[in-house]
CSV table of C-alpha atoms and ligand atoms in Angstrom, one decimal:
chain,number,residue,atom,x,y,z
N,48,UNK,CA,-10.0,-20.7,1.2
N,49,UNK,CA,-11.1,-23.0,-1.4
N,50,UNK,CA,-12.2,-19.5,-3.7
N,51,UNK,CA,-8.4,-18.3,-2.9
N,52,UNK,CA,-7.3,-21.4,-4.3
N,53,UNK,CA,-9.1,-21.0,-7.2
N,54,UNK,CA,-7.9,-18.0,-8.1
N,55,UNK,CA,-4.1,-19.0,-8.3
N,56,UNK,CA,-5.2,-22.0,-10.4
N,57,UNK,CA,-7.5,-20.3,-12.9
N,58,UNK,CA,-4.8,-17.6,-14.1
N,59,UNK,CA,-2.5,-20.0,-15.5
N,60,UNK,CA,1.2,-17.5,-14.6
N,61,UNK,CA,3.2,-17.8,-17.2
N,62,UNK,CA,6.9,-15.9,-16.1
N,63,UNK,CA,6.0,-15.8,-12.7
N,64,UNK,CA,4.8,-17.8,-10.0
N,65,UNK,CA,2.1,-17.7,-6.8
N,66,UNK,CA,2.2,-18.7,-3.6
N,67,UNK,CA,0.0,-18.0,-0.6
N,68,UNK,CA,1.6,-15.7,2.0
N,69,UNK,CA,2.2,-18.4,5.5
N,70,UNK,CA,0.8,-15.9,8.3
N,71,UNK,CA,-2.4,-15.0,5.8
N,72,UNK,CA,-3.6,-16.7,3.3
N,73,UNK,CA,-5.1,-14.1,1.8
N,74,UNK,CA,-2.0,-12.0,0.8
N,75,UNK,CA,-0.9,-13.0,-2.9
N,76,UNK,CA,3.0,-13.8,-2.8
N,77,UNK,CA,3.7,-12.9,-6.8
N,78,UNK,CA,7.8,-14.1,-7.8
N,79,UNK,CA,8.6,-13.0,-11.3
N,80,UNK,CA,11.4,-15.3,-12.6
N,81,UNK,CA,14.7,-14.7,-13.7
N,82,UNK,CA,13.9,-15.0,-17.1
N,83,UNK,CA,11.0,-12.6,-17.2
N,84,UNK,CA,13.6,-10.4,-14.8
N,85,UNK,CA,16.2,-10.1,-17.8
N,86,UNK,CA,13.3,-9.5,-20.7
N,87,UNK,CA,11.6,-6.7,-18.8
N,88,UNK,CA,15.4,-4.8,-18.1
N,89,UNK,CA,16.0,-5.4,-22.1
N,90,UNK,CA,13.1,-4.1,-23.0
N,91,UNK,CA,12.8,-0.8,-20.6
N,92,UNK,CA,16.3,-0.1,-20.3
N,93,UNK,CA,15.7,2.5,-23.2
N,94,UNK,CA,13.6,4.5,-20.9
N,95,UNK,CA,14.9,6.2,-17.8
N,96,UNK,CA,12.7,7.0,-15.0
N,97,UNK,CA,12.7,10.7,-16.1
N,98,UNK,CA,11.6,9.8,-19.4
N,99,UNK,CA,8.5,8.0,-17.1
N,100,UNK,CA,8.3,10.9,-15.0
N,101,UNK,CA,7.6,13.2,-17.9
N,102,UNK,CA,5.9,11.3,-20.1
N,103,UNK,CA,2.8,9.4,-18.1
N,104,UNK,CA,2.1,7.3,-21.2
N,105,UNK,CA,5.8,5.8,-21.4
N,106,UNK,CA,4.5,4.5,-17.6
N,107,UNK,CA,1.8,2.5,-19.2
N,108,UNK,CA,4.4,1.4,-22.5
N,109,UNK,CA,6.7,0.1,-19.9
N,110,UNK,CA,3.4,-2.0,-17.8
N,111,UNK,CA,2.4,-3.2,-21.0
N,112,UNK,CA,6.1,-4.4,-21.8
N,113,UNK,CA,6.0,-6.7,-18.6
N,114,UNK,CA,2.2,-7.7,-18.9
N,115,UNK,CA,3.4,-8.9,-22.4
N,116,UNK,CA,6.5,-11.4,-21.3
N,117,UNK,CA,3.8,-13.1,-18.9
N,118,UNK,CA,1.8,-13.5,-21.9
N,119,UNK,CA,-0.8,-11.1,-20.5
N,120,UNK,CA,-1.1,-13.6,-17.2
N,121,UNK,CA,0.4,-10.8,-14.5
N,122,UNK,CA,-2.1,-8.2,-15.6
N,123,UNK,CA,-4.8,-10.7,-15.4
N,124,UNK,CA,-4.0,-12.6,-11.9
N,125,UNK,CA,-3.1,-9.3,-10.1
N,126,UNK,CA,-6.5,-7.7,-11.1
N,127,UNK,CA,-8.0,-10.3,-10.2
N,128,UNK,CA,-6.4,-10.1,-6.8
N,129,UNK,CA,-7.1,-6.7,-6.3
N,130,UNK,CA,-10.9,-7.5,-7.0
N,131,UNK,CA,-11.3,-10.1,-4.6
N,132,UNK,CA,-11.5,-8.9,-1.4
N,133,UNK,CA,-11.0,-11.8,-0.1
N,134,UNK,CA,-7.4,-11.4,-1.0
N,135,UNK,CA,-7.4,-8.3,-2.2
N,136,UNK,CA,-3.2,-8.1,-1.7
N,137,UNK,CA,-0.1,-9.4,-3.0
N,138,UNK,CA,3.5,-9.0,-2.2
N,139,UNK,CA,5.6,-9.4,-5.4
N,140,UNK,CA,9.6,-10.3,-5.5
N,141,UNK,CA,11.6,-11.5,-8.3
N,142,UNK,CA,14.1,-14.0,-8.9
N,143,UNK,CA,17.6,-13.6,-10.2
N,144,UNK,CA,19.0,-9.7,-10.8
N,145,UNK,CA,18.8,-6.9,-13.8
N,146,UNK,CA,22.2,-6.5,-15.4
N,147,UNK,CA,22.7,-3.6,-13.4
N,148,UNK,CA,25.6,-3.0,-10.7
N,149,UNK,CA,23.4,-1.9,-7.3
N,150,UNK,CA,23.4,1.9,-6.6
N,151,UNK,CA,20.8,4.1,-8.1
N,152,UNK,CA,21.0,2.7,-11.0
N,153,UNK,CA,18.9,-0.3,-9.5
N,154,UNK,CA,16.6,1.5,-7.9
N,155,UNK,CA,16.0,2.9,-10.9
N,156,UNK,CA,15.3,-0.6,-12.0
N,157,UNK,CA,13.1,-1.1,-9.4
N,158,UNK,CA,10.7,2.2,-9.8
N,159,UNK,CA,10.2,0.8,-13.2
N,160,UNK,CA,9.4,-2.5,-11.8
N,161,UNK,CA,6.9,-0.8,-9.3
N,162,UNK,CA,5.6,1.9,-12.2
N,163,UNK,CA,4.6,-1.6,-14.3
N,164,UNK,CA,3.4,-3.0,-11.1
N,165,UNK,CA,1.4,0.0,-10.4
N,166,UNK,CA,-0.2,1.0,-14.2
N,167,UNK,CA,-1.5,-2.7,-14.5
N,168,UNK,CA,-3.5,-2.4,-11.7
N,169,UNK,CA,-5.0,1.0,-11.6
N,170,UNK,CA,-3.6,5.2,-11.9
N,171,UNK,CA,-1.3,6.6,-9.3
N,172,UNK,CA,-2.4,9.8,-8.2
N,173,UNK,CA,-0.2,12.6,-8.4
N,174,UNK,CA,1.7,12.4,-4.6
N,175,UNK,CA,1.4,16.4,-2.9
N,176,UNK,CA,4.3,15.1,-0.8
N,177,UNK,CA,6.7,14.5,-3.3
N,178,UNK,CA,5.3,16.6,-6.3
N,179,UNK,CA,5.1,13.1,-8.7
N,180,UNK,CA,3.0,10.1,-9.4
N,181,UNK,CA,5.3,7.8,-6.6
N,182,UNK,CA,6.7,9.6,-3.7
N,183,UNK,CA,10.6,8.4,-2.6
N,184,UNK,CA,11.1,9.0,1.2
N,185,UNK,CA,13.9,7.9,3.7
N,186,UNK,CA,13.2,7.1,7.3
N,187,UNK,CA,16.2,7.8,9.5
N,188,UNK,CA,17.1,7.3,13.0
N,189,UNK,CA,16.6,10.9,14.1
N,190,UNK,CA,13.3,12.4,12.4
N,191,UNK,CA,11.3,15.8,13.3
N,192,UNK,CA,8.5,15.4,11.0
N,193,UNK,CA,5.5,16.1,12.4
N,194,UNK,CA,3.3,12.8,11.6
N,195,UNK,CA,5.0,8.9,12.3
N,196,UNK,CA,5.7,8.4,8.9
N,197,UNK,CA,9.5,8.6,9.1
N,198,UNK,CA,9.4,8.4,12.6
N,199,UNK,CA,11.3,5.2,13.5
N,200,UNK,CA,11.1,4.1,16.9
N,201,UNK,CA,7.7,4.1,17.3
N,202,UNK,CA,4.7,1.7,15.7
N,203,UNK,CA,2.7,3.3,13.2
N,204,UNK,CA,-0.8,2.5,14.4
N,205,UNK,CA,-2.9,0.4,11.7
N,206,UNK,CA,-4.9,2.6,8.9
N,207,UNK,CA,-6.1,3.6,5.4
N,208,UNK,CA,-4.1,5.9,3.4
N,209,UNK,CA,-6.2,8.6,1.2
N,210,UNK,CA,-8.1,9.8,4.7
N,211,UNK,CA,-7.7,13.7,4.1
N,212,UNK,CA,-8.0,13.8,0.7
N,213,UNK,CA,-10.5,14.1,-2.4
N,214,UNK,CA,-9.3,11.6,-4.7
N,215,UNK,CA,-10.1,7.8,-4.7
N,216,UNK,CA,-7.3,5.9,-2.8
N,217,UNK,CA,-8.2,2.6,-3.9
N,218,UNK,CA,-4.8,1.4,-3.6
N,219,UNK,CA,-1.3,1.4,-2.0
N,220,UNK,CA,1.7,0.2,-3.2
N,221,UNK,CA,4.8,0.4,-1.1
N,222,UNK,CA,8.4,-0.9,-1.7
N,223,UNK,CA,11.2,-1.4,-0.2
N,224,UNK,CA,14.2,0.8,-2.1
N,225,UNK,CA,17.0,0.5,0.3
N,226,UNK,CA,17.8,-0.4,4.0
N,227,UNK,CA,20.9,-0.4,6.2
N,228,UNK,CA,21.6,-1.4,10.1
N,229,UNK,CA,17.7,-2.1,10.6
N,230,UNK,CA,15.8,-4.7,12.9
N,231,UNK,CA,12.3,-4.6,13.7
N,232,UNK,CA,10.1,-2.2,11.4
N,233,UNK,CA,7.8,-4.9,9.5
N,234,UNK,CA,4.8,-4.2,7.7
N,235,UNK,CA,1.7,-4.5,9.6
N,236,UNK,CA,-1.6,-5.8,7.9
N,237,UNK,CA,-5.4,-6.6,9.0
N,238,UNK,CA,-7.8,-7.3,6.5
N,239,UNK,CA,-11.0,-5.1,7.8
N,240,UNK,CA,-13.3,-8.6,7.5
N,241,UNK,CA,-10.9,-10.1,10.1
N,242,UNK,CA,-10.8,-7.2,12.8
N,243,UNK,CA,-12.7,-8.9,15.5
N,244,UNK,CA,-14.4,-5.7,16.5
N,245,UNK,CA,-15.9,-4.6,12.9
N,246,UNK,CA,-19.6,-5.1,13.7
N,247,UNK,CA,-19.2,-3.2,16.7
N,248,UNK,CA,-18.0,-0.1,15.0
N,249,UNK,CA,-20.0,-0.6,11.5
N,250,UNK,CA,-23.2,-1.1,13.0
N,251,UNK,CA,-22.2,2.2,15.8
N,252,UNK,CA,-24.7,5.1,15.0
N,253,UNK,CA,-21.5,7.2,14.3
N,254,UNK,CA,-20.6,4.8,11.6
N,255,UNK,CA,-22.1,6.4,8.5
N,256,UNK,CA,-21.8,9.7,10.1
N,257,UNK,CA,-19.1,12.3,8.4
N,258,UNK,CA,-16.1,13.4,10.0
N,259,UNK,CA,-13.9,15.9,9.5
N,260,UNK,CA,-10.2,15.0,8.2
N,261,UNK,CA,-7.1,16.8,8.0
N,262,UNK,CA,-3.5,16.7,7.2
N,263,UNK,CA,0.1,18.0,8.7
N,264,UNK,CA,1.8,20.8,6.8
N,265,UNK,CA,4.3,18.6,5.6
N,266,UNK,CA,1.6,16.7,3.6
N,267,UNK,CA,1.0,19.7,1.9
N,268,UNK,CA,-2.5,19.3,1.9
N,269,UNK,CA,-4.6,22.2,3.1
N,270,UNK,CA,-8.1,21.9,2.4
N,271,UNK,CA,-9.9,19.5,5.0
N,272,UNK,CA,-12.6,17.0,4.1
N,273,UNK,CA,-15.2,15.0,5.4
N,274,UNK,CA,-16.3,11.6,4.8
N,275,UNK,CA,-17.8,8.9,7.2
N,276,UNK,CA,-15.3,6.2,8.6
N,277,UNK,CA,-17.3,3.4,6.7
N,278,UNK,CA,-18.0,5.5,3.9
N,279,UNK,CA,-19.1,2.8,0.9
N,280,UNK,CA,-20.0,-0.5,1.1
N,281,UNK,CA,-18.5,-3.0,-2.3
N,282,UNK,CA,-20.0,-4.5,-5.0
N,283,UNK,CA,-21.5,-7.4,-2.7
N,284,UNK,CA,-22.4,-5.0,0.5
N,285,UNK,CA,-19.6,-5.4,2.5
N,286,UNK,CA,-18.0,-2.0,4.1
N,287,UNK,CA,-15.2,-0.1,3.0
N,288,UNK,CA,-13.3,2.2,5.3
N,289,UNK,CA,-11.1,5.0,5.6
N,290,UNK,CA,-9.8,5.5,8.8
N,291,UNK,CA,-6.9,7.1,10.2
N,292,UNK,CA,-5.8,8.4,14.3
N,293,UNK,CA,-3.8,11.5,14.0
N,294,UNK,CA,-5.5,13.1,10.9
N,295,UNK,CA,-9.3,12.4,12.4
N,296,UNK,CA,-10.8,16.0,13.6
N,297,UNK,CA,-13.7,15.0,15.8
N,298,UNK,CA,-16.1,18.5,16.7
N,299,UNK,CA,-17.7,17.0,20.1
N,300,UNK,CA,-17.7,14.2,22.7
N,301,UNK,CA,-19.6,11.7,20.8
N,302,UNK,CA,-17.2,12.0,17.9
N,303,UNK,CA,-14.1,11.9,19.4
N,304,UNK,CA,-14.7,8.8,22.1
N,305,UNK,CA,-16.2,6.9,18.9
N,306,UNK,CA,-12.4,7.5,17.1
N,307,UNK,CA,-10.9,6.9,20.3
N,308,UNK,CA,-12.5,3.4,20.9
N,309,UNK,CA,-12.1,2.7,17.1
N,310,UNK,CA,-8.2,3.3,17.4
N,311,UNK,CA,-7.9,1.6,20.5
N,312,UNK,CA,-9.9,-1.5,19.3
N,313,UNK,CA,-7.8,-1.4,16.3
N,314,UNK,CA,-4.5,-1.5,17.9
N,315,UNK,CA,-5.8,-4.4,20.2
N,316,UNK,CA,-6.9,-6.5,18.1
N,317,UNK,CA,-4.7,-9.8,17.6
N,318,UNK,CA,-5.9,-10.7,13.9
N,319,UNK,CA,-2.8,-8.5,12.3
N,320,UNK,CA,-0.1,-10.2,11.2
N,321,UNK,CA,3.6,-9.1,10.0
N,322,UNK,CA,4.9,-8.5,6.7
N,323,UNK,CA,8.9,-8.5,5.9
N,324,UNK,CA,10.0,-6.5,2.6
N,325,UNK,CA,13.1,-7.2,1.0
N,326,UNK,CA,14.8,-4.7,-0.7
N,327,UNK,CA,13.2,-4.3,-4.2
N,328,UNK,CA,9.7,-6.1,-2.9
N,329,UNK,CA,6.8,-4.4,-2.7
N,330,UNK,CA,3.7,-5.1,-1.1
N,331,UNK,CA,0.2,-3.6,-3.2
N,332,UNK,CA,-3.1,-3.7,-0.8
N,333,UNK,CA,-6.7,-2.5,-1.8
N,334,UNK,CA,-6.8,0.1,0.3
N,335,UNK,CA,-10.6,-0.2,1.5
N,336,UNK,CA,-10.3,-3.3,3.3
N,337,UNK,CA,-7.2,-3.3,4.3
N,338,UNK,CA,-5.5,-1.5,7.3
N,339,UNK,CA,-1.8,-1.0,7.3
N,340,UNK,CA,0.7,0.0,9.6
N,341,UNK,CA,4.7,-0.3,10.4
N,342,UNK,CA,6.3,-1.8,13.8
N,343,UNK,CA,8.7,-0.1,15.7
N,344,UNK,CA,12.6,-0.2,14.7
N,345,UNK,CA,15.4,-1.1,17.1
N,346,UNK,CA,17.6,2.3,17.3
N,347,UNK,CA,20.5,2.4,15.6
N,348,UNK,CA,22.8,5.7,14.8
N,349,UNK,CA,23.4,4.8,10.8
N,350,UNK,CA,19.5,3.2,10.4
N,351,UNK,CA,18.5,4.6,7.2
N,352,UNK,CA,15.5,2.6,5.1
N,353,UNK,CA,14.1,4.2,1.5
N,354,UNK,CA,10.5,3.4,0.5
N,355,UNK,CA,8.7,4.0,-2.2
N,356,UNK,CA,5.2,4.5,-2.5
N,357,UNK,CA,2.4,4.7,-5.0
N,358,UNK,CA,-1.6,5.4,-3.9
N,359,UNK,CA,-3.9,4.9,-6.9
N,360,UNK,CA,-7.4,4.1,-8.3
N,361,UNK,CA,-8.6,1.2,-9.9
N,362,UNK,CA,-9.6,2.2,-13.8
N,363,UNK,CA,-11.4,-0.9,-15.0
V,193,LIG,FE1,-0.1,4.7,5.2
């Protein structure tokens, strides 16, 4: 704790304040003021999102614009964060409002806000789903999609994103766009040094072992590839992982009852703890040592809840 501590103190925020999150100390709660709220809109307001979406170096112009208003503190403090695993998360909000009237025009407001958010920290990579570098999705009460992403009703089991794919997914950004008649459907988060069960798995023959990985059509992801659940250990020997239930292809026995007691000791395990997004948060985890996951939503005919999300690599 005291090296959490130190952290907060050492970056010196200017425009924005930290506080540590009450149910986990190690999640980062960032709150940009009002102030650095109304300097940011002033000075992006010239670009629309489709001016970002077709000019990738506009995304890092309008990161640089908000880095700048904190005097370069934001950039500094949420690296920092991101390298720490220790924390190795934040949840950022803001105070006050843009000058903007809410409608799209505020989300709009917001993707900026998460494209800033997202460039200071690392690259998105380009989203298959969506066909950009952020991926806009609604979860509604009725949903045929065949993986529980916008399924509602039922908990999305804990995991790392990037599972079935070739590209470095060192992080995930998600935020909170819109959300109407909802209750339940929290953010779930265990940081992989407090799943009680780690050692067990980790030091599992299997553990280094590679598995196969695949995706659902709508994903649109159709080669398959293979990496072992604790496929790299960090810069101090500690393991990273990339793990995931449905998309997990076992070929035998030994493979598959591994998973299986992986997924099960995962979803048992009482050291996760809930997360709440307002509309126009967003919550930013190293993907590597942090599982994620959603609770189940209370049903409701008019439920409807947009998200955003953004799945990057660090580039420093
Ligand atoms: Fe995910």
């Amino acid at each position: 704790m005291t090296a959490l501590l130190r952290e907060v103190e050492t970056a010196q925020p200017l425009g924005f304040s930290v506080a540590l999150y009450a149910a986990n100390k190690r999640l980062q709660v960032v709150t940009l003021t009002a102030e650095t709220i109304a300097a940011f809109d002033a000075s992006i307001a010239q670009w629309p999102v489709q001016a970002l979406e077709y000019k990738p170096f506009l995304r890092y112009a309008v990161a640089d614009k908000l880095d700048a208003i904190t005097g370069y503190t934001l950039g500094k403090f949420l690296n920092a964060t991101m390298q720490d695993r220790n924390t190795g998360a934040f949840l950022l909000q803001y105070e006050g409002q843009p000058d903007i009237a809410a409608g799209e025009l505020r989300t709009e407001f917001d993707i900026k806000l998460s494209t800033a958010v997202s460039h200071l920290v690392g690259l998105p990579n380009h989203d298959a789903m969506y066909g950009k570098y952020y991926a806009r999705f609604t979860v509604l009460n009725d949903d045929n999609s065949d993986s529980y992403l916008r399924q509602a009703h039922r908990r999305m089991e804990l995991h790392n994103d990037g599972t079935y794919v070739n590209e470095r997914t060192d992080y995930v950004l998600m935020q909170k766009l819109g959300e109407a008649h909802m209750e339940g459907g929290d953010s779930l988060l265990l940081h992989v040094d407090d799943w009680a069960d780690l050692d067990k798995f980790y030091r599992h023959p299997l553990a280094k072992k590679n598995i196969v990985w695949g995706a659902p059509k709508s994903k649109n992801v159709e080669t398959k590839v293979e990496h072992a659940v604790f496929f790299e250990e960090d810069k101090n020997g500690k393991p990273h992982m990339l793990f995931i239930d449905q998309f997990a292809e076992p070929q035998n026995m030994t493979e598959g009852l591994y998973l299986y007691e992986m997924g099960k000791s995962l979803e048992e395990d009482e050291n996760f703890f809930r997360v709440r997004l307002p509309v126009g948060t967003m919550l930013v985890i190293q993907n590597h040592c942090w599982l994620h996951g959603r609770d189940k939503f209370v049903a409701h005919p008019q439920l409807s809840r947009e998200l955003l999300r953004q799945r990057g690599h660090f580039t420093r």
